[in-house]
Amino acid sequence: MRPDAPQRYVVVKGDTLWGISARYLKNPWKWPKLWDMNRDEVKNPHLIYPGEALLLTFVDGQPRLSREGGQRNVKLSPRIRIEEADRALASIPSTLIEPFLKRPLVIDEKQFQAAPRLVAGPEERVVLTTGDKAYATGLAEGGTWQAYRAGVPLRDPDSGENLGFEAIYGGDLEVHKLGQPGEAQTLRITTISEEIQVGDRLVQAPKDTFVSYAPHAPESDIRGRVMAVYNGVAEAAQFQNLVINRGRRNGVEIGHVFTVFKKGGAIKVAGEGGNKSQVLRLPTEDAGTLFVYRVFDKVAYALVMQSPVAINVGDPFGSPRD
């Protein structure tokens, strides 16, 4: 516990589960212990809402955090839009990860080859812009689709395995007409991010995603390396997004917390009293804390929550230490 932990705290708009837990705990990922939650509750807590007051008490000498007044019930009509005050707090700052929740990020070669494809634009143009019509093949239904193309390969720094390709997101298109069998489907470009070109692949836009998973340590010991930092830079600091070389097949899930480590360098210590100098390795230090918010089969995306030093591509990570 932090020595300055408040006895009572009123939740405000913009708070996150991580931020509130950091008011009480030196290690915010230990949030579940503070709430005395089981594993199912940890995965999707929907614990608290703006305006509620939290009380800190002690049960058998252990700290416990609870709502003032007990459980809150929210009744919503399906025809009424959910207000912000009626939405449970996100685990981490949503504005930092929203673009990564709504876009294709990682694709494999088979997935890429099987995806619908843009085959033509107006007036035989190759590069398309907002408002243009575009023609595609392979669309099975209407709605909003996202254009992308394969970027750089994501190679495991340990094994060299190709774990997929980073998807370069071009923009959004809305289906205008599916057409008859044997005809191309017609879309209209609604937004541009980078650029949309003939030959780009299409993926259906995901529904709005709200990350409300409390941080928790993996049940098994999972270790790996930082593969990439968003925007292609070599190092990351607090609140930057990065890719790790472990995913669903390794047991990684949304909400997992990992610690990034920095291996100590070697130093030469001069000998005394006629003794020879010796080379010593400095101890491994904690370099930061990662929160996983999107998981693919072979890789995952994580947000740097704490980083006393810079995190570099290739740095090892593992389950957090007590």
Short mmCIF file of C-alpha atoms in Angstrom, two decimals:
data_model
loop_
_atom_site.label_atom_id
_atom_site.label_comp_id
_atom_site.label_asym_id
_atom_site.label_seq_id
_atom_site.Cartn_x
_atom_site.Cartn_y
_atom_site.Cartn_z
CA MET A 1 0.00 0.00 0.00
CA ARG A 2 1.05 3.60 -0.55
CA PRO A 3 1.46 5.50 2.70
CA ASP A 4 -0.68 8.36 1.35
CA ALA A 5 -3.57 6.15 0.14
CA PRO A 6 -6.87 8.05 0.59
CA GLN A 7 -9.54 6.67 2.94
CA ARG A 8 -12.26 7.94 0.60
CA TYR A 9 -12.05 8.82 -3.09
CA VAL A 10 -14.75 10.08 -5.46
CA VAL A 11 -14.42 8.78 -9.01
CA VAL A 12 -14.34 11.47 -11.72
CA LYS A 13 -14.70 11.37 -15.48
CA GLY A 14 -11.37 10.49 -17.07
CA ASP A 15 -10.29 8.17 -14.25
CA THR A 16 -9.08 4.69 -15.18
CA LEU A 17 -8.87 1.48 -13.18
CA TRP A 18 -5.09 1.68 -13.42
CA GLY A 19 -4.97 5.31 -12.32
CA ILE A 20 -7.19 4.75 -9.29
CA SER A 21 -5.28 1.66 -8.21
CA ALA A 22 -2.05 3.68 -8.44
CA ARG A 23 -3.45 5.99 -5.74
CA TYR A 24 -3.54 3.04 -3.36
CA LEU A 25 -0.84 0.62 -4.49
CA LYS A 26 2.84 0.93 -5.34
CA ASN A 27 2.22 -1.80 -7.96
CA PRO A 28 -1.08 -0.91 -9.69
CA TRP A 29 -1.36 -4.32 -11.38
CA LYS A 30 -2.21 -5.78 -7.95
CA TRP A 31 -5.63 -4.15 -8.24
CA PRO A 32 -7.54 -7.50 -7.93
CA LYS A 33 -6.11 -8.16 -4.47
CA LEU A 34 -7.29 -4.75 -3.28
CA TRP A 35 -10.83 -5.51 -4.47
CA ASP A 36 -10.68 -9.16 -3.30
CA MET A 37 -11.79 -10.27 -6.77
CA ASN A 38 -11.82 -13.73 -8.32
CA ARG A 39 -10.37 -14.49 -11.76
CA ASP A 40 -13.66 -14.08 -13.66
CA GLU A 41 -14.25 -10.68 -12.11
CA VAL A 42 -10.72 -9.65 -12.96
CA LYS A 43 -11.30 -10.34 -16.66
CA ASN A 44 -14.28 -8.01 -16.99
CA PRO A 45 -14.96 -6.17 -13.76
CA HIS A 46 -17.23 -3.23 -14.74
CA LEU A 47 -16.51 -2.11 -11.22
CA ILE A 48 -16.92 1.61 -10.87
CA TYR A 49 -18.50 4.65 -12.47
CA PRO A 50 -17.94 8.42 -12.33
CA GLY A 51 -19.58 9.98 -9.28
CA GLU A 52 -19.20 6.94 -7.05
CA ALA A 53 -17.23 7.11 -3.81
CA LEU A 54 -14.69 4.45 -2.90
CA LEU A 55 -13.91 3.53 0.70
CA LEU A 56 -10.72 1.96 2.01
CA THR A 57 -11.21 -0.49 4.87
CA PHE A 58 -9.22 -3.33 6.43
CA VAL A 59 -10.47 -6.92 6.78
CA ASP A 60 -8.33 -9.23 8.92
CA GLY A 61 -5.51 -6.78 8.49
CA GLN A 62 -5.80 -6.77 4.68
CA PRO A 63 -6.79 -3.60 2.78
CA ARG A 64 -10.08 -3.70 0.85
CA LEU A 65 -11.58 -1.15 -1.50
CA SER A 66 -15.37 -0.99 -1.90
CA ARG A 67 -18.15 1.28 -3.11
CA GLU A 68 -19.79 3.58 -0.63
CA GLY A 69 -23.36 2.32 -0.40
CA GLY A 70 -22.63 -1.08 -1.97
CA GLN A 71 -23.36 -2.41 -5.48
CA ARG A 72 -24.59 0.02 -8.14
CA ASN A 73 -27.35 -1.04 -10.52
CA VAL A 74 -27.71 0.70 -13.89
CA LYS A 75 -30.95 0.29 -15.84
CA LEU A 76 -30.82 1.41 -19.45
CA SER A 77 -33.51 1.48 -22.10
CA PRO A 78 -32.29 -0.03 -25.40
CA ARG A 79 -33.50 3.12 -27.17
CA ILE A 80 -31.52 5.54 -25.02
CA ARG A 81 -27.89 6.27 -25.74
CA ILE A 82 -25.54 5.26 -22.91
CA GLU A 83 -24.21 8.39 -21.21
CA GLU A 84 -20.58 8.65 -20.13
CA ALA A 85 -21.67 8.63 -16.49
CA ASP A 86 -23.29 5.23 -17.06
CA ARG A 87 -20.20 3.69 -18.59
CA ALA A 88 -17.80 1.73 -16.40
CA LEU A 89 -14.27 3.06 -16.29
CA ALA A 90 -11.73 1.82 -18.77
CA SER A 91 -8.66 0.04 -17.44
CA ILE A 92 -6.20 2.41 -19.13
CA PRO A 93 -6.50 5.77 -20.97
CA SER A 94 -8.80 4.95 -23.90
CA THR A 95 -7.65 7.83 -26.12
CA LEU A 96 -4.18 6.29 -26.30
CA ILE A 97 -5.34 2.96 -27.69
CA GLU A 98 -8.60 3.68 -29.60
CA PRO A 99 -6.92 3.79 -33.04
CA PHE A 100 -5.36 0.40 -32.32
CA LEU A 101 -8.71 -1.15 -31.33
CA LYS A 102 -10.54 -0.15 -34.52
CA ARG A 103 -7.94 -0.95 -37.16
CA PRO A 104 -6.37 -4.10 -38.59
CA LEU A 105 -2.91 -4.32 -37.07
CA VAL A 106 -1.44 -7.74 -37.78
CA ILE A 107 -2.18 -10.07 -40.70
CA ASP A 108 -0.74 -13.36 -41.91
CA GLU A 109 -0.08 -14.17 -45.54
CA LYS A 110 -3.03 -16.56 -45.96
CA GLN A 111 -5.40 -14.05 -44.38
CA PHE A 112 -4.08 -11.34 -46.69
CA GLN A 113 -4.49 -13.40 -49.87
CA ALA A 114 -8.06 -14.41 -48.95
CA ALA A 115 -9.30 -10.89 -48.11
CA PRO A 116 -11.58 -8.90 -50.48
CA ARG A 117 -9.64 -6.60 -52.81
CA LEU A 118 -10.08 -3.19 -54.43
CA VAL A 119 -9.85 -3.74 -58.18
CA ALA A 120 -10.60 -0.34 -59.72
CA GLY A 121 -11.19 3.33 -59.07
CA PRO A 122 -12.88 6.13 -61.04
CA GLU A 123 -11.33 7.18 -64.36
CA GLU A 124 -8.71 4.44 -64.06
CA ARG A 125 -7.04 6.25 -61.15
CA VAL A 126 -4.86 4.11 -58.87
CA VAL A 127 -4.72 6.41 -55.81
CA LEU A 128 -8.15 7.24 -54.41
CA THR A 129 -9.43 9.99 -52.16
CA THR A 130 -12.41 10.85 -49.95
CA GLY A 131 -15.73 10.75 -51.80
CA ASP A 132 -14.42 8.57 -54.65
CA LYS A 133 -16.20 5.46 -55.76
CA ALA A 134 -14.18 2.27 -55.63
CA TYR A 135 -14.86 -1.23 -56.94
CA ALA A 136 -14.03 -4.46 -55.15
CA THR A 137 -14.39 -8.22 -55.34
CA GLY A 138 -15.06 -10.67 -52.53
CA LEU A 139 -17.46 -8.63 -50.38
CA ALA A 140 -20.20 -10.77 -48.86
CA GLU A 141 -22.12 -8.01 -47.09
CA GLY A 142 -22.52 -4.27 -46.77
CA GLY A 143 -21.45 -1.87 -44.05
CA THR A 144 -18.11 -0.23 -43.38
CA TRP A 145 -14.85 -1.78 -44.59
CA GLN A 146 -11.24 -0.76 -44.00
CA ALA A 147 -8.54 -0.68 -46.66
CA TYR A 148 -5.08 -1.96 -45.79
CA ARG A 149 -1.96 -3.45 -47.31
CA ALA A 150 0.85 -5.54 -45.88
CA GLY A 151 3.72 -3.67 -44.26
CA VAL A 152 6.98 -4.88 -42.78
CA PRO A 153 7.20 -8.47 -41.53
CA LEU A 154 7.19 -9.06 -37.78
CA ARG A 155 9.98 -11.54 -37.13
CA ASP A 156 10.53 -13.19 -33.78
CA PRO A 157 13.87 -11.83 -32.48
CA ASP A 158 14.65 -15.21 -30.89
CA SER A 159 13.49 -17.83 -33.42
CA GLY A 160 13.38 -15.75 -36.62
CA GLU A 161 9.83 -16.99 -37.31
CA ASN A 162 7.63 -14.66 -39.36
CA LEU A 163 4.78 -13.88 -36.95
CA GLY A 164 2.81 -11.88 -39.51
CA PHE A 165 2.87 -8.47 -41.16
CA GLU A 166 1.96 -5.10 -39.74
CA ALA A 167 -1.08 -3.85 -41.63
CA ILE A 168 -0.82 -0.36 -43.16
CA TYR A 169 -4.27 1.17 -42.66
CA GLY A 170 -5.44 3.36 -45.55
CA GLY A 171 -8.95 4.48 -44.62
CA ASP A 172 -12.64 3.56 -44.47
CA LEU A 173 -15.12 2.74 -47.23
CA GLU A 174 -18.88 2.30 -47.13
CA VAL A 175 -20.59 -0.29 -49.35
CA HIS A 176 -22.84 1.44 -51.88
CA LYS A 177 -23.97 -1.57 -53.91
CA LEU A 178 -23.13 -5.27 -53.68
CA GLY A 179 -24.27 -5.91 -57.24
CA GLN A 180 -25.28 -9.10 -59.01
CA PRO A 181 -23.20 -12.30 -59.30
CA GLY A 182 -20.32 -11.66 -61.66
CA GLU A 183 -20.31 -7.90 -60.97
CA ALA A 184 -17.83 -5.88 -58.92
CA GLN A 185 -19.10 -4.40 -55.68
CA THR A 186 -19.32 -0.61 -55.38
CA LEU A 187 -18.04 1.33 -52.37
CA ARG A 188 -17.53 4.98 -51.52
CA ILE A 189 -14.51 6.23 -49.59
CA THR A 190 -15.56 8.01 -46.39
CA THR A 191 -12.24 8.69 -44.63
CA ILE A 192 -8.55 8.65 -45.52
CA SER A 193 -5.76 7.91 -43.05
CA GLU A 194 -2.63 7.28 -45.13
CA GLU A 195 -3.88 6.59 -48.68
CA ILE A 196 -6.12 4.08 -50.44
CA GLN A 197 -4.92 2.42 -53.63
CA VAL A 198 -6.25 -0.04 -56.14
CA GLY A 199 -4.99 -3.43 -55.00
CA ASP A 200 -5.52 -2.73 -51.30
CA ARG A 201 -7.23 -5.46 -49.30
CA LEU A 202 -10.39 -4.96 -47.26
CA VAL A 203 -11.41 -6.03 -43.77
CA GLN A 204 -14.77 -5.38 -42.14
CA ALA A 205 -14.60 -2.58 -39.58
CA PRO A 206 -14.92 -3.90 -36.02
CA LYS A 207 -17.63 -2.71 -33.68
CA ASP A 208 -16.74 -0.19 -30.99
CA THR A 209 -14.52 -1.82 -28.40
CA PHE A 210 -14.38 -0.73 -24.78
CA VAL A 211 -11.42 -2.09 -22.87
CA SER A 212 -12.61 -2.66 -19.30
CA TYR A 213 -10.26 -5.39 -18.16
CA ALA A 214 -8.48 -4.98 -14.86
CA PRO A 215 -4.71 -5.55 -14.89
CA HIS A 216 -3.64 -8.99 -13.72
CA ALA A 217 -0.55 -11.16 -13.87
CA PRO A 218 -0.52 -14.26 -16.14
CA GLU A 219 -1.30 -17.54 -14.40
CA SER A 220 1.78 -19.12 -16.01
CA ASP A 221 5.25 -17.67 -16.50
CA ILE A 222 5.27 -16.03 -19.95
CA ARG A 223 8.50 -14.56 -21.29
CA GLY A 224 9.40 -12.89 -24.56
CA ARG A 225 10.81 -9.78 -26.19
CA VAL A 226 9.69 -6.38 -27.39
CA MET A 227 9.42 -6.70 -31.18
CA ALA A 228 8.55 -3.21 -32.36
CA VAL A 229 7.49 0.24 -31.20
CA TYR A 230 4.68 2.04 -33.04
CA ASN A 231 5.89 4.47 -35.74
CA GLY A 232 9.07 2.48 -36.22
CA VAL A 233 11.14 4.14 -33.50
CA ALA A 234 13.74 2.14 -31.59
CA GLU A 235 12.66 2.93 -28.03
CA ALA A 236 9.47 3.60 -26.07
CA ALA A 237 8.51 5.66 -23.02
CA GLN A 238 5.39 5.89 -20.87
CA PHE A 239 2.06 5.70 -22.77
CA GLN A 240 3.61 4.51 -26.03
CA ASN A 241 2.35 1.44 -27.91
CA LEU A 242 4.53 -1.51 -28.75
CA VAL A 243 4.37 -5.08 -30.08
CA ILE A 244 5.53 -8.16 -28.16
CA ASN A 245 6.41 -11.54 -29.68
CA ARG A 246 3.87 -13.53 -27.66
CA GLY A 247 0.16 -13.91 -28.41
CA ARG A 248 -2.92 -16.06 -27.95
CA ARG A 249 -1.09 -19.30 -28.72
CA ASN A 250 1.27 -18.53 -25.81
CA GLY A 251 -1.54 -17.86 -23.33
CA VAL A 252 -1.47 -14.05 -23.53
CA GLU A 253 -4.83 -12.35 -22.95
CA ILE A 254 -6.20 -8.82 -22.67
CA GLY A 255 -5.40 -7.35 -19.27
CA HIS A 256 -2.13 -9.19 -18.78
CA VAL A 257 0.62 -7.16 -17.18
CA PHE A 258 4.30 -7.75 -17.93
CA THR A 259 7.52 -6.27 -16.62
CA VAL A 260 10.23 -5.27 -19.09
CA PHE A 261 13.77 -5.95 -17.92
CA LYS A 262 17.12 -4.34 -18.67
CA LYS A 263 20.07 -6.69 -18.44
CA GLY A 264 22.92 -5.13 -16.55
CA GLY A 265 26.08 -4.27 -18.44
CA ALA A 266 29.59 -5.45 -17.62
CA ILE A 267 32.00 -3.31 -15.62
CA LYS A 268 35.69 -3.76 -14.93
CA VAL A 269 36.66 -3.50 -11.27
CA ALA A 270 40.28 -2.72 -10.51
CA GLY A 271 42.02 -5.12 -8.15
CA GLU A 272 43.47 -4.10 -4.79
CA GLY A 273 46.46 -5.35 -2.86
CA GLY A 274 48.02 -7.05 -5.84
CA ASN A 275 44.81 -8.79 -6.92
CA LYS A 276 43.90 -8.83 -10.59
CA SER A 277 41.03 -6.71 -11.89
CA GLN A 278 37.80 -8.54 -12.57
CA VAL A 279 34.77 -8.09 -14.78
CA LEU A 280 31.39 -7.97 -13.02
CA ARG A 281 27.91 -7.88 -14.52
CA LEU A 282 25.44 -5.40 -13.09
CA PRO A 283 22.11 -6.86 -11.92
CA THR A 284 19.03 -6.97 -14.14
CA GLU A 285 16.71 -4.02 -13.45
CA ASP A 286 13.01 -3.38 -14.09
CA ALA A 287 12.62 -1.06 -17.08
CA GLY A 288 8.84 -0.66 -17.20
CA THR A 289 5.35 -2.12 -16.96
CA LEU A 290 3.24 -3.19 -19.96
CA PHE A 291 -0.55 -3.57 -20.17
CA VAL A 292 -1.81 -5.84 -22.98
CA TYR A 293 -4.95 -4.50 -24.69
CA ARG A 294 -5.15 -6.36 -28.01
CA VAL A 295 -4.10 -9.94 -28.71
CA PHE A 296 -3.50 -11.78 -31.98
CA ASP A 297 -2.51 -15.41 -32.43
CA LYS A 298 1.26 -14.88 -32.42
CA VAL A 299 1.77 -11.30 -31.18
CA ALA A 300 0.09 -8.75 -28.92
CA TYR A 301 -0.09 -4.97 -28.55
CA ALA A 302 0.65 -3.38 -25.19
CA LEU A 303 0.75 0.10 -23.69
CA VAL A 304 3.73 1.20 -21.60
CA MET A 305 2.21 2.21 -18.26
CA GLN A 306 5.38 2.92 -16.31
CA SER A 307 8.94 3.35 -17.59
CA PRO A 308 11.67 4.81 -15.37
CA VAL A 309 14.07 4.24 -18.28
CA ALA A 310 13.61 3.91 -22.04
CA ILE A 311 12.34 0.57 -23.35
CA ASN A 312 14.14 -0.67 -26.46
CA VAL A 313 13.27 -3.11 -29.23
CA GLY A 314 14.69 -6.47 -28.18
CA ASP A 315 14.34 -5.90 -24.44
CA PRO A 316 13.08 -9.02 -22.61
CA PHE A 317 9.82 -9.07 -20.67
CA GLY A 318 8.21 -11.51 -18.27
CA SER A 319 5.55 -11.95 -15.64
CA PRO A 320 5.70 -9.18 -13.01
CA ARG A 321 7.71 -9.75 -9.88
CA ASP A 322 6.16 -9.20 -6.46
#
